[in-house]
Coordinates of C-alpha atoms in Angstrom, one line a residue:
Chain L
M1 CA 26.2 -17.1 13.4
A2 CA 23.9 -17.6 10.3
P3 CA 21.3 -20.1 11.1
K4 CA 21.0 -23.0 8.8
M5 CA 18.1 -22.5 6.4
D6 CA 15.8 -25.4 5.5
I7 CA 14.4 -23.6 2.5
Q8 CA 16.8 -21.3 0.5
L9 CA 15.4 -19.6 -2.6
T10 CA 16.6 -16.9 -4.9
T11 CA 14.1 -14.9 -6.9
D12 CA 13.6 -11.4 -8.4
V13 CA 10.7 -10.2 -6.4
L14 CA 9.5 -11.4 -3.0
V15 CA 6.0 -10.4 -1.9
L16 CA 5.2 -10.5 1.8
G17 CA 1.5 -10.8 2.4
G18 CA -1.2 -12.7 0.6
G19 CA -4.3 -10.4 0.9
P20 CA -5.5 -8.6 -2.2
A21 CA -2.6 -6.1 -2.4
G22 CA 0.0 -8.9 -2.1
A23 CA -1.8 -11.1 -4.6
W24 CA -2.1 -8.3 -7.2
A25 CA 1.6 -7.3 -6.7
A26 CA 2.8 -10.9 -7.2
W27 CA 0.6 -11.3 -10.3
K28 CA 1.8 -8.1 -11.8
A29 CA 5.4 -8.7 -11.1
A30 CA 5.2 -12.1 -12.7
S31 CA 3.3 -10.7 -15.7
K32 CA 6.2 -8.3 -16.2
G33 CA 8.6 -11.3 -16.5
A34 CA 10.0 -11.4 -13.0
R35 CA 10.5 -14.5 -10.9
V36 CA 8.2 -14.1 -7.9
V37 CA 7.8 -15.7 -4.5
L38 CA 4.9 -14.8 -2.3
A39 CA 5.0 -15.6 1.4
D40 CA 2.0 -15.3 3.6
K41 CA 1.7 -15.8 7.3
G42 CA -1.5 -17.8 6.8
F43 CA -2.9 -18.9 3.4
L44 CA -3.3 -16.9 0.2
G45 CA -7.1 -17.1 -0.2
S46 CA -8.2 -17.0 3.4
S47 CA -5.9 -14.6 5.1
G48 CA -6.4 -10.9 5.8
A49 CA -9.2 -8.4 6.3
T50 CA -10.8 -9.0 2.9
A51 CA -11.1 -12.8 2.6
P52 CA -13.7 -13.7 5.2
G53 CA -16.1 -10.8 4.4
G54 CA -16.2 -8.8 1.2
T55 CA -15.8 -5.4 0.0
T56 CA -17.8 -2.7 -1.8
L57 CA -16.0 -1.2 -4.8
L58 CA -15.5 2.4 -5.7
V59 CA -17.1 2.8 -9.0
I60 CA -17.5 6.2 -10.5
P61 CA -18.5 6.4 -14.2
P62 CA -15.7 7.6 -16.5
V63 CA -17.3 11.1 -16.9
A64 CA -14.8 13.8 -16.3
E65 CA -17.1 16.0 -14.1
L66 CA -18.2 13.1 -11.9
R67 CA -14.6 12.0 -11.4
E68 CA -13.5 15.6 -10.6
D69 CA -16.4 16.0 -8.2
A70 CA -15.4 12.8 -6.4
V71 CA -11.8 13.9 -6.2
Q72 CA -12.6 17.3 -4.9
S73 CA -15.0 16.1 -2.2
R74 CA -12.4 13.5 -1.1
L75 CA -9.7 16.2 -1.0
K76 CA -11.9 18.3 1.3
A77 CA -13.1 15.4 3.5
G78 CA -9.5 14.3 3.9
G79 CA -8.4 17.6 5.2
Y80 CA -6.4 18.5 2.0
L81 CA -3.8 15.8 2.6
S82 CA -4.7 13.7 -0.4
E83 CA -3.4 14.1 -3.9
N84 CA -5.8 14.5 -6.8
A85 CA -3.5 12.9 -9.3
W86 CA -3.3 9.7 -7.2
I87 CA -7.1 9.5 -6.8
H88 CA -7.5 9.9 -10.5
R89 CA -5.0 7.1 -11.1
V90 CA -7.0 4.8 -8.8
L91 CA -10.3 5.7 -10.4
D92 CA -8.9 5.3 -13.9
E93 CA -7.1 2.0 -13.4
V94 CA -9.2 0.0 -11.0
E95 CA -11.8 -0.7 -13.8
T96 CA -9.2 -2.5 -15.9
Y97 CA -8.3 -4.8 -13.1
L98 CA -11.9 -5.5 -12.2
E99 CA -12.5 -6.5 -15.8
K100 CA -9.6 -8.9 -15.4
V101 CA -11.3 -10.4 -12.3
G102 CA -14.3 -11.0 -14.5
E103 CA -12.2 -12.6 -17.2
W104 CA -10.7 -14.9 -14.6
G105 CA -14.2 -16.2 -13.8
Y106 CA -15.5 -14.0 -11.0
P107 CA -19.3 -14.4 -11.4
F108 CA -20.3 -10.7 -11.4
P109 CA -24.1 -10.4 -11.7
K110 CA -25.3 -8.7 -14.9
D111 CA -27.9 -6.1 -15.6
H112 CA -30.7 -6.6 -18.1
N113 CA -28.4 -5.6 -20.9
G114 CA -25.8 -8.2 -19.9
K115 CA -23.4 -5.6 -18.5
P116 CA -21.5 -6.9 -15.5
L117 CA -22.3 -5.1 -12.2
R118 CA -18.9 -4.7 -10.6
T119 CA -19.9 -3.0 -7.3
H120 CA -18.9 -5.6 -4.8
L121 CA -16.5 -8.5 -4.3
H122 CA -17.4 -11.4 -2.1
G123 CA -14.2 -12.0 -0.1
P124 CA -13.9 -15.8 -0.2
E125 CA -14.8 -16.0 -3.9
Y126 CA -12.5 -13.1 -4.8
M127 CA -9.5 -14.4 -2.9
K128 CA -9.9 -18.0 -4.1
L129 CA -9.8 -16.6 -7.6
M130 CA -6.7 -14.4 -6.9
R131 CA -4.9 -17.5 -5.6
R132 CA -5.6 -19.3 -8.9
A133 CA -4.5 -16.2 -10.9
V134 CA -1.3 -15.9 -8.9
R135 CA -0.4 -19.6 -9.3
Q136 CA -1.2 -19.5 -13.0
A137 CA 1.2 -16.5 -13.4
G138 CA 3.9 -18.8 -12.2
V139 CA 4.4 -17.4 -8.7
R140 CA 5.7 -19.7 -6.0
I141 CA 3.5 -19.4 -3.0
L142 CA 4.8 -20.1 0.5
D143 CA 1.7 -20.5 2.7
Q144 CA 1.8 -20.5 6.5
S145 CA 5.2 -18.8 6.2
P146 CA 5.4 -15.6 8.3
A147 CA 8.4 -13.5 7.5
L148 CA 10.4 -12.5 10.6
E149 CA 12.9 -10.0 9.3
L150 CA 14.2 -8.4 6.1
L151 CA 17.7 -8.8 4.6
H152 CA 19.7 -5.8 3.5
D153 CA 23.1 -4.4 2.6
A154 CA 24.4 -1.0 1.7
N155 CA 22.5 -1.0 -1.5
G156 CA 19.1 -1.7 0.1
I157 CA 16.7 -4.6 0.5
G158 CA 17.7 -8.1 -0.5
G159 CA 15.0 -10.5 0.7
A160 CA 13.6 -11.8 3.9
R161 CA 13.8 -14.7 6.4
G162 CA 11.0 -16.4 8.2
V163 CA 9.6 -19.7 9.4
N164 CA 7.0 -22.2 8.3
R165 CA 4.4 -22.3 11.1
L166 CA 3.3 -25.9 10.3
T167 CA 6.7 -27.5 9.9
G168 CA 9.0 -25.2 11.8
Q169 CA 11.3 -25.0 8.8
E170 CA 13.4 -21.9 8.5
W171 CA 13.2 -20.2 5.1
E172 CA 15.2 -17.5 3.4
V173 CA 14.3 -15.9 0.1
R174 CA 16.9 -13.6 -1.5
S175 CA 15.5 -11.1 -4.0
N176 CA 16.6 -7.7 -5.3
A177 CA 13.2 -6.3 -4.5
V178 CA 10.6 -6.9 -1.8
V179 CA 6.9 -5.8 -1.9
L180 CA 5.6 -5.4 1.6
A181 CA 1.9 -6.1 1.6
T182 CA 1.4 -7.3 5.2
G183 CA -1.6 -5.2 5.9
G184 CA -2.2 -2.7 8.7
C185 CA -2.0 -3.4 12.4
A186 CA -5.3 -4.2 14.2
F187 CA -3.7 -5.3 17.5
L188 CA -5.5 -8.7 17.8
S189 CA -8.8 -6.9 18.5
N190 CA -10.8 -9.9 17.0
G191 CA -12.3 -8.0 14.1
L192 CA -13.3 -10.3 11.2
G193 CA -10.1 -11.7 9.7
C194 CA -7.9 -9.1 11.3
N195 CA -5.9 -11.0 13.8
V196 CA -3.2 -11.7 11.3
L197 CA -2.6 -7.9 11.1
T198 CA -0.1 -7.3 13.8
G199 CA 2.3 -4.7 12.5
E200 CA 5.5 -6.8 12.2
G201 CA 5.7 -5.9 8.5
L202 CA 5.9 -2.3 9.4
L203 CA 8.5 -3.0 12.0
M204 CA 10.6 -5.0 9.6
A205 CA 10.6 -2.1 7.2
A206 CA 11.4 0.4 9.8
E207 CA 14.3 -1.6 11.0
T208 CA 15.8 -1.1 7.5
G209 CA 15.2 2.6 7.7
A210 CA 11.9 3.0 6.0
E211 CA 9.7 5.9 7.0
L212 CA 6.0 5.9 7.9
S213 CA 3.4 8.5 7.4
G214 CA -0.1 9.3 8.7
M215 CA 0.1 7.1 11.8
E216 CA -1.8 9.7 13.9
F217 CA -5.0 9.0 11.8
S218 CA -5.8 5.8 13.7
R219 CA -9.0 6.4 15.7
Q220 CA -11.2 4.0 13.8
Y221 CA -13.4 1.5 15.6
A222 CA -16.0 -0.8 14.0
P223 CA -19.3 -2.0 15.5
S224 CA -19.9 -5.7 16.0
A225 CA -22.1 -7.9 18.1
A226 CA -20.5 -7.8 21.6
F227 CA -19.9 -11.6 21.6
G228 CA -18.8 -11.9 18.0
S229 CA -16.2 -11.1 15.4
V230 CA -18.2 -9.7 12.4
T231 CA -17.6 -6.0 12.0
R232 CA -20.1 -4.7 9.5
G233 CA -21.3 -1.3 10.4
R234 CA -23.6 -0.9 7.4
M235 CA -26.3 -3.0 9.1
L236 CA -26.8 -0.1 11.5
A237 CA -28.5 1.7 8.7
W238 CA -31.5 -0.5 9.3
S239 CA -31.1 -0.6 13.1
T240 CA -32.5 1.1 16.1
L241 CA -30.1 1.5 19.0
Y242 CA -31.1 1.2 22.6
D243 CA -29.4 1.9 25.9
Q244 CA -29.6 -0.4 29.0
E245 CA -33.0 0.9 30.0
G246 CA -34.4 0.3 26.5
R247 CA -34.5 4.0 25.5
V248 CA -33.9 4.7 21.9
I249 CA -30.6 6.4 21.4
G250 CA -30.2 6.0 17.6
R251 CA -32.1 5.2 14.5
G252 CA -30.8 4.3 11.1
D253 CA -27.4 5.7 10.4
R254 CA -27.7 8.2 13.2
A255 CA -26.7 7.6 16.8
F256 CA -27.9 10.6 18.8
G257 CA -24.6 11.5 20.2
S258 CA -21.9 9.1 19.0
L259 CA -21.9 5.3 19.5
Q260 CA -18.5 5.8 21.2
Q261 CA -20.0 8.2 23.7
H262 CA -22.9 5.9 24.5
L263 CA -20.5 2.9 25.0
L264 CA -18.5 4.9 27.5
K265 CA -21.7 5.2 29.6
G266 CA -22.9 1.6 29.4
P267 CA -24.1 -1.2 27.1
V268 CA -25.7 -0.4 23.8
Y269 CA -28.1 -2.8 22.0
A270 CA -29.1 -2.9 18.4
S271 CA -32.1 -4.4 16.6
I272 CA -32.4 -4.4 12.8
N273 CA -36.1 -3.6 13.1
L274 CA -36.1 -0.8 10.5
A275 CA -36.1 -3.6 7.9
D276 CA -39.8 -3.8 8.4
T277 CA -41.0 -6.0 5.6
E278 CA -40.4 -9.6 4.9
E279 CA -39.0 -8.7 1.6
K280 CA -36.4 -6.3 3.1
R281 CA -35.4 -8.9 5.7
R282 CA -35.0 -11.7 3.2
F283 CA -32.9 -9.4 1.0
L284 CA -30.5 -8.4 3.8
R285 CA -30.2 -12.0 5.0
H286 CA -29.2 -13.1 1.5
A287 CA -26.9 -10.2 0.8
H288 CA -24.9 -10.6 4.0
P289 CA -24.6 -14.2 5.1
I290 CA -21.4 -13.4 7.1
F291 CA -23.4 -10.9 9.1
F292 CA -26.5 -12.9 9.8
M293 CA -25.2 -16.4 10.1
P294 CA -23.4 -15.8 13.5
L295 CA -26.4 -14.1 15.0
E296 CA -28.7 -16.9 13.9
R297 CA -26.3 -19.4 15.3
A298 CA -26.4 -17.6 18.6
G299 CA -30.2 -17.9 18.6
I300 CA -30.8 -14.3 18.0
D301 CA -33.5 -13.0 15.5
P302 CA -31.7 -9.7 14.7
F303 CA -34.8 -8.2 13.1
R304 CA -36.8 -8.5 16.4
D305 CA -34.4 -9.1 19.2
K306 CA -32.0 -6.6 20.7
F307 CA -28.4 -7.8 20.7
P308 CA -25.4 -6.1 22.5
L309 CA -22.9 -4.1 20.4
T310 CA -19.3 -3.4 21.0
L311 CA -16.7 -1.4 19.0
R312 CA -13.6 -3.3 17.9
Y313 CA -10.5 -1.3 17.3
E314 CA -9.3 -1.3 13.7
G315 CA -5.8 0.3 14.2
T316 CA -4.0 1.3 11.1
M317 CA -6.0 -1.1 9.0
R318 CA -9.0 1.2 8.7
G319 CA -6.9 4.1 9.7
T320 CA -4.7 5.7 7.1
G321 CA -1.1 5.4 8.2
G322 CA 1.6 3.1 6.9
L323 CA 4.9 3.1 5.0
R324 CA 5.6 6.3 3.3
L325 CA 5.6 6.0 -0.5
T326 CA 8.1 8.1 -2.4
G327 CA 7.2 7.4 -6.0
N328 CA 4.4 6.5 -8.4
D329 CA 5.6 2.9 -8.4
C330 CA 4.9 2.7 -4.6
R331 CA 8.6 2.6 -3.7
T332 CA 9.5 3.5 -0.1
S333 CA 12.4 5.5 1.2
V334 CA 14.6 2.3 1.2
P335 CA 15.9 1.1 -2.2
G336 CA 14.3 -2.2 -3.3
L337 CA 11.5 -1.9 -0.8
Y338 CA 8.0 -1.3 -2.1
A339 CA 4.7 -1.1 -0.2
A340 CA 1.1 -1.8 -1.2
G341 CA -2.4 -2.0 0.4
D342 CA -2.9 -1.2 4.0
A343 CA 0.9 -1.6 4.8
A344 CA 1.4 1.6 2.8
S345 CA 0.1 5.0 3.9
R346 CA -3.1 5.7 2.1
E347 CA -3.0 9.4 2.6
K348 CA -2.4 10.0 -1.1
V349 CA -6.0 8.9 -1.8
T350 CA -7.8 9.3 1.5
G351 CA -6.0 12.2 3.2
A352 CA -6.7 12.3 6.9
I353 CA -9.8 10.1 6.9
S354 CA -10.4 6.4 6.7
G355 CA -10.4 4.9 3.2
G356 CA -13.4 2.8 4.3
G357 CA -14.0 -0.4 2.4
A358 CA -14.4 1.0 -1.0
Y359 CA -11.4 3.2 -1.3
N360 CA -9.2 0.7 0.5
A361 CA -10.2 -2.1 -1.8
S362 CA -9.5 -0.1 -4.9
W363 CA -6.3 1.1 -3.3
A364 CA -5.2 -2.5 -2.6
I365 CA -5.8 -3.5 -6.2
C366 CA -4.0 -0.4 -7.7
S367 CA -1.2 -0.1 -5.3
G368 CA -0.5 -3.8 -5.6
N369 CA -0.2 -3.5 -9.3
W370 CA 2.0 -0.4 -9.1
A371 CA 4.3 -1.9 -6.5
G372 CA 4.5 -5.2 -8.4
E373 CA 5.5 -3.5 -11.6
G374 CA 7.9 -1.2 -9.8
A375 CA 9.5 -4.0 -7.9
A376 CA 9.8 -6.1 -11.1
E377 CA 11.4 -3.3 -13.1
Y378 CA 13.8 -2.5 -10.3
A379 CA 14.8 -6.2 -9.7
L380 CA 15.3 -6.9 -13.4
S381 CA 17.5 -3.8 -13.8
Q382 CA 20.0 -5.1 -11.2
S383 CA 23.2 -6.6 -12.5
G384 CA 23.2 -9.8 -10.5
D385 CA 21.1 -12.1 -8.4
A386 CA 20.6 -11.3 -4.8
C387 CA 22.2 -14.6 -3.7
K388 CA 25.5 -13.0 -4.7
R389 CA 25.1 -10.0 -2.4
D390 CA 26.6 -9.9 1.1
L391 CA 23.3 -9.5 2.9
T392 CA 22.6 -9.4 6.6
P393 CA 19.4 -9.8 8.6
A394 CA 17.9 -6.5 9.8
G395 CA 15.6 -7.6 12.6
R396 CA 16.3 -6.4 16.1
Y397 CA 13.2 -6.6 18.3
G398 CA 11.6 -9.8 19.7
L399 CA 14.0 -12.1 17.9
V400 CA 15.9 -14.8 19.8
Q401 CA 19.1 -14.8 17.7
H402 CA 19.7 -11.1 18.5
S403 CA 19.1 -11.3 22.3
D404 CA 21.7 -12.0 24.8
A405 CA 19.3 -11.6 27.8
D406 CA 18.5 -14.7 29.8
R407 CA 15.0 -13.5 30.7
L408 CA 12.3 -15.1 28.6
M409 CA 10.1 -12.6 26.8
D410 CA 6.6 -12.6 28.4
V411 CA 4.8 -12.3 25.0
P412 CA 1.1 -12.5 26.3
E413 CA 1.8 -9.8 28.9
I414 CA 3.4 -7.5 26.3
I415 CA 0.5 -7.9 24.0
S416 CA -2.0 -7.2 26.8
A417 CA 0.0 -4.2 27.8
V418 CA -0.2 -2.7 24.3
Q419 CA -3.9 -3.5 24.0
R420 CA -4.6 -1.7 27.3
E421 CA -3.2 1.5 25.7
V422 CA -4.8 1.3 22.3
F423 CA -8.2 -0.3 22.8
P424 CA -9.9 2.0 25.4
L425 CA -12.1 4.6 23.8
S426 CA -11.2 6.8 26.8
I427 CA -7.5 6.8 25.6
N428 CA -7.5 6.4 21.9
F429 CA -10.8 7.7 20.6
F430 CA -11.4 10.6 23.0
R431 CA -7.8 11.7 22.7
S432 CA -6.4 14.3 25.0
E433 CA -2.8 15.4 25.1
P434 CA -1.8 14.4 28.7
V435 CA -3.6 11.1 28.4
I436 CA -1.9 10.2 25.1
R437 CA 1.5 11.4 26.5
A438 CA 1.2 9.2 29.6
S439 CA 0.1 6.2 27.5
L440 CA 3.0 6.8 25.1
D441 CA 5.4 6.8 28.1
R442 CA 4.0 3.4 29.2
L443 CA 4.4 2.1 25.6
H444 CA 8.0 3.3 25.5
G445 CA 8.6 1.4 28.7
L446 CA 7.8 -1.9 26.9
V447 CA 10.8 -1.5 24.5
P448 CA 13.4 -3.0 26.8
F449 CA 11.3 -6.2 27.1
L450 CA 11.6 -6.7 23.4
H451 CA 15.2 -7.6 23.9
D452 CA 14.4 -10.5 26.2
S453 CA 15.1 -13.8 24.8
V454 CA 12.5 -15.9 22.8
S455 CA 12.2 -19.6 23.1
D456 CA 13.1 -21.9 20.2
D457 CA 9.5 -22.8 19.6
H458 CA 8.7 -21.4 16.2
R459 CA 5.2 -20.3 17.2
H460 CA 6.5 -18.4 20.1
R461 CA 9.0 -16.7 17.8
V462 CA 6.3 -15.6 15.5
R463 CA 4.1 -14.3 18.4
A464 CA 7.1 -12.5 19.9
R465 CA 7.7 -10.7 16.6
E466 CA 4.0 -9.8 16.4
A467 CA 4.2 -8.4 19.9
A468 CA 7.2 -6.3 18.9
G469 CA 5.3 -5.1 15.8
M470 CA 2.4 -4.0 17.9
V471 CA 4.6 -2.1 20.4
A472 CA 6.3 -0.3 17.6
T473 CA 3.1 0.6 15.8
A474 CA 1.4 1.9 18.9
R475 CA 4.4 4.1 19.7
W476 CA 4.4 5.6 16.1
M477 CA 0.7 6.2 16.4
Y478 CA 0.8 8.1 19.6
S479 CA 4.1 9.9 18.8
A480 CA 2.5 11.2 15.6
A481 CA -0.7 12.1 17.5
L482 CA 1.2 14.3 19.9
A483 CA 2.9 16.1 17.0
R484 CA -0.5 17.0 15.5
K485 CA -1.9 19.7 17.8
E486 CA -5.2 20.0 16.1
S487 CA -8.2 17.9 15.0
R488 CA -8.3 16.7 11.4
G489 CA -10.0 13.6 10.0
L490 CA -9.2 10.5 12.0
H491 CA -7.2 12.4 14.6
A492 CA -8.8 14.6 17.2
F493 CA -7.6 16.2 20.5
A494 CA -9.9 17.6 23.1
E495 CA -7.5 20.5 23.6
Y496 CA -7.4 21.4 19.9
P497 CA -10.9 20.8 18.6
Q498 CA -10.4 22.8 15.4
L499 CA -8.4 22.1 12.2
D500 CA -5.4 24.3 12.1
P501 CA -4.7 25.3 8.4
R502 CA -1.0 25.8 9.3
Q503 CA -0.8 22.0 10.0
T504 CA -1.9 21.0 6.6
H505 CA 1.1 18.7 6.2
R506 CA 1.9 15.1 6.7
L507 CA 3.8 13.7 9.7
V508 CA 6.6 11.3 8.8
V509 CA 7.9 9.1 11.5
S510 CA 10.9 6.8 11.5
G511 CA 13.0 4.8 13.9
V512 CA 12.3 2.2 16.5
D513 CA 14.5 2.9 19.6
R514 CA 14.2 6.6 19.1
I515 CA 11.3 7.9 17.0
H516 CA 12.0 10.8 14.7
I517 CA 9.2 13.0 13.4
R518 CA 9.2 15.5 10.6
A519 CA 6.5 17.4 8.6
E520 CA 6.2 16.9 4.9
K521 CA 4.5 19.3 2.5
V522 CA 1.4 18.3 0.6
P523 CA 0.6 19.6 -2.9
H524 CA -2.9 20.9 -2.2
A525 CA -2.3 22.6 1.1
S526 CA -2.8 26.1 -0.3
E527 CA -6.4 25.2 -1.5
L528 CA -7.6 25.0 2.1
T529 CA -9.0 28.4 3.0
P530 CA -9.0 29.5 6.7
E531 CA -12.9 29.6 6.6
E532 CA -13.0 26.1 5.3
G533 CA -10.6 25.0 8.1
M534 CA -13.2 26.1 10.6
V535 CA -15.9 23.9 9.0
L536 CA -13.7 20.8 8.7
Chain R
M1 CA -14.4 -20.0 18.0
I2 CA -13.9 -23.3 16.3
E3 CA -15.7 -25.8 18.5
V4 CA -16.1 -29.1 16.6
I5 CA -14.3 -31.4 14.2
S6 CA -16.7 -34.2 13.4
E7 CA -15.0 -37.5 13.8
S8 CA -17.7 -39.2 11.7
K9 CA -17.5 -36.7 8.8
C10 CA -13.8 -35.7 8.7
I11 CA -11.9 -37.3 5.9
A12 CA -8.5 -36.1 7.1
C13 CA -7.8 -34.0 4.0
N14 CA -6.2 -31.4 6.4
Q15 CA -7.5 -28.6 4.3
C16 CA -8.4 -26.8 7.6
V17 CA -4.8 -27.1 8.7
S18 CA -3.7 -25.5 5.4
V19 CA -6.1 -22.6 5.2
C20 CA -6.5 -21.5 8.8
P21 CA -5.0 -17.9 8.9
T22 CA -4.1 -18.2 12.5
N23 CA -2.7 -21.7 12.7
V24 CA -5.3 -23.2 15.1
F25 CA -5.2 -26.9 13.8
D26 CA -2.5 -29.5 14.0
R27 CA -2.2 -32.3 11.6
V28 CA -2.1 -35.8 13.2
A29 CA -0.3 -38.8 11.7
D30 CA -2.9 -41.5 10.8
G31 CA -5.7 -39.5 12.2
I32 CA -7.9 -36.5 11.7
P33 CA -6.6 -33.0 12.6
V34 CA -7.0 -31.6 16.1
I35 CA -7.9 -28.2 17.4
A36 CA -4.6 -27.4 19.0
R37 CA -4.8 -23.7 19.8
Q38 CA -8.4 -22.9 20.2
S39 CA -7.8 -19.5 21.7
D40 CA -5.9 -18.3 18.6
C41 CA -9.1 -18.8 16.5
Q42 CA -10.3 -15.5 15.1
T43 CA -13.8 -16.7 14.3
C44 CA -13.4 -15.9 10.6
F45 CA -15.3 -19.1 9.5
M46 CA -12.9 -19.8 6.6
C47 CA -12.1 -23.4 7.8
E48 CA -15.9 -24.1 7.6
L49 CA -16.1 -22.8 4.1
Y50 CA -13.1 -24.8 2.9
C51 CA -14.1 -28.0 4.5
P52 CA -15.4 -30.2 1.6
V53 CA -17.5 -32.5 3.9
D54 CA -19.0 -30.0 6.4
A55 CA -17.2 -31.5 9.3
L56 CA -16.4 -28.3 11.1
Y57 CA -18.4 -26.0 13.3
V58 CA -17.3 -22.4 14.3
A59 CA -19.5 -21.0 17.1
P60 CA -20.3 -17.3 16.7
E61 CA -18.8 -16.4 20.1
S62 CA -15.3 -15.1 19.4
E63 CA -14.0 -14.7 22.9
S64 CA -15.4 -17.7 24.9
V65 CA -15.7 -21.4 24.5
I66 CA -19.2 -22.7 24.3
G67 CA -18.6 -26.4 24.5
V68 CA -21.3 -27.4 22.0
T69 CA -21.3 -31.0 20.8
E70 CA -21.7 -32.5 17.3
S71 CA -25.0 -34.2 18.2
E72 CA -26.6 -31.0 19.4
L73 CA -25.5 -29.2 16.2
S74 CA -26.7 -32.0 14.0
E75 CA -30.1 -31.9 15.7
Q76 CA -30.4 -28.2 14.9
G77 CA -29.1 -28.7 11.4
L78 CA -26.2 -26.3 11.9
M79 CA -23.3 -28.3 10.5
G80 CA -22.4 -27.0 7.0
G81 CA -25.0 -24.2 7.1
Y82 CA -22.6 -21.4 6.3
R83 CA -21.2 -23.1 3.2
E84 CA -24.7 -23.6 1.9
K85 CA -25.5 -19.9 2.5
V86 CA -22.4 -18.8 0.6
G87 CA -23.3 -21.2 -2.2
W88 CA -20.1 -23.2 -2.2
G89 CA -20.2 -26.8 -3.0
K90 CA -21.5 -28.9 -5.9
G91 CA -24.7 -27.8 -7.6
R92 CA -24.9 -24.5 -5.6
K93 CA -24.9 -21.0 -6.9
P94 CA -22.2 -18.8 -5.3
V95 CA -23.6 -15.7 -3.5
A96 CA -21.1 -13.7 -5.5
S97 CA -23.3 -14.1 -8.6
H98 CA -26.4 -12.7 -6.9
E99 CA -27.6 -9.2 -7.4
Y100 CA -28.2 -8.7 -3.7
M101 CA -25.1 -6.6 -3.0
Y102 CA -25.7 -4.4 -6.1
Q103 CA -29.3 -3.8 -5.1
L104 CA -28.2 -3.1 -1.6
S105 CA -25.7 -0.4 -2.7
K106 CA -28.4 1.1 -4.9
R107 CA -30.9 1.3 -2.0
S108 CA -28.6 2.4 0.7
G109 CA -26.4 4.7 -1.3
F110 CA -23.3 3.0 0.0

């Protein structure tokens, strides 16, 4: 039954995903002496949420009080689900890696004393540099090579299989450790760079028994021009918001009522007219070419004209949930499987709220390094190469070779059906128990279609697997949401508008056919006082 | 969405085929690449940035096809404009080396 592989490789560590987390993981594993292969669905350098835009970095000076303040305020804002020790680790270590980025040639601007200002990374520049660093470390890069399923045996993970989208070649990489850095799941919502984030990485891991955590914290939407893809909310700080009749409904960072609320009622328009001097306008234009270029191309003067806004759903990417980490080296609950970046749950550093750009960027760097090191140590401690193991493929949903049905899987319809459940603000943002329950029932109803057969066309196969990833992710999200009968961070229920101190725990989900949920204790739960609960 | 591959400018290096994160282009034997799956374009503008000869144009509209032509774009001076703004290409200074973002974070408290 085993299909013939066009490319068959054996290595120590296989990294899936070529965004920042995957790139750092591959670099670190190679630096520790492991043989490393990195496979990305697209191209290491252009793929993922970071590459087309950029990211602000979390920089807190190494002064004990400042760091402690930052950690404490994060703990509180995140509903006491984060872990101080993990935030400290990120703050302590990210500086070292940013220095490395500078050594590799990133042109950080300097202050008048010649000290580099490491506050922001321009996506295209950063990821071009990471590609070079990864290659120089000796990593073999497989571009345009989406993974379709993991390989495993009784001892754990042993590699992955996939296909090259350009050539149709089948590939198999056997490795004693795999780092999953496939990003979050943004459900093809057309946010900048995010349509590669479709959840099949999470599905692959879950098929081998990996657990996920924090999936209920997934109510994040980002503003963009209604016609465009660029999701950069910070420009709203200089904007006035208007309704259809031209009435002012928001100014600066503040929408009077929420933007979500206004968009339920009708169109919302923005004009960046709070940037009221030529100097400010010139400054913003230069700082954010990715934001202004599309508007200018559309013939809009964003500083004078009003342009329509929409909210694009950001799924688990700007949410918090992902694979549950069970150790400091970013191991998951499956031996040999490690997770980094947005594919991992970020609750340890962000708790119940969104990491936002800065925390998530630093998390991608640090978790990538930890996972890369952990995977390398694990793989190098194994007695033999993975090619000698009796491995079997673990994939079960949306894969032709495991389907005996004769009905062809209607992939576009399945994707639309998932989007109809997760995109609407009226379902996913303004959550209420009966609405989420009904939506989850409809999502469960899609599972049988994931056993329909898939055509031999390799692009169709990739799409089918992405559809399966989205169905699984949406079901985990809403299953977890229903188990959290309160409002905390990025999860809120109309029926339970308050934080409930008794629910200061994490929700761990697992399984695909049947979804299991359990609560997991967090170390700082006792620090949340009932009075504080009311305020949060 | 990606709208234009300039026949006159394209040197068939197929860099766009290699770097597109969503596999929109197809390589063509003895020819320049084609836009094979336009609706899969995620409007991330990366192909434009990686094109060494400014032969590509991505329209800002991410969910509809505009049908703009190369001659219209050339008249308006829009081909290659993004690469210039980002400061990629010979003799240009990358935007990454500017202080803009640092100043922005100082001013806005982000």
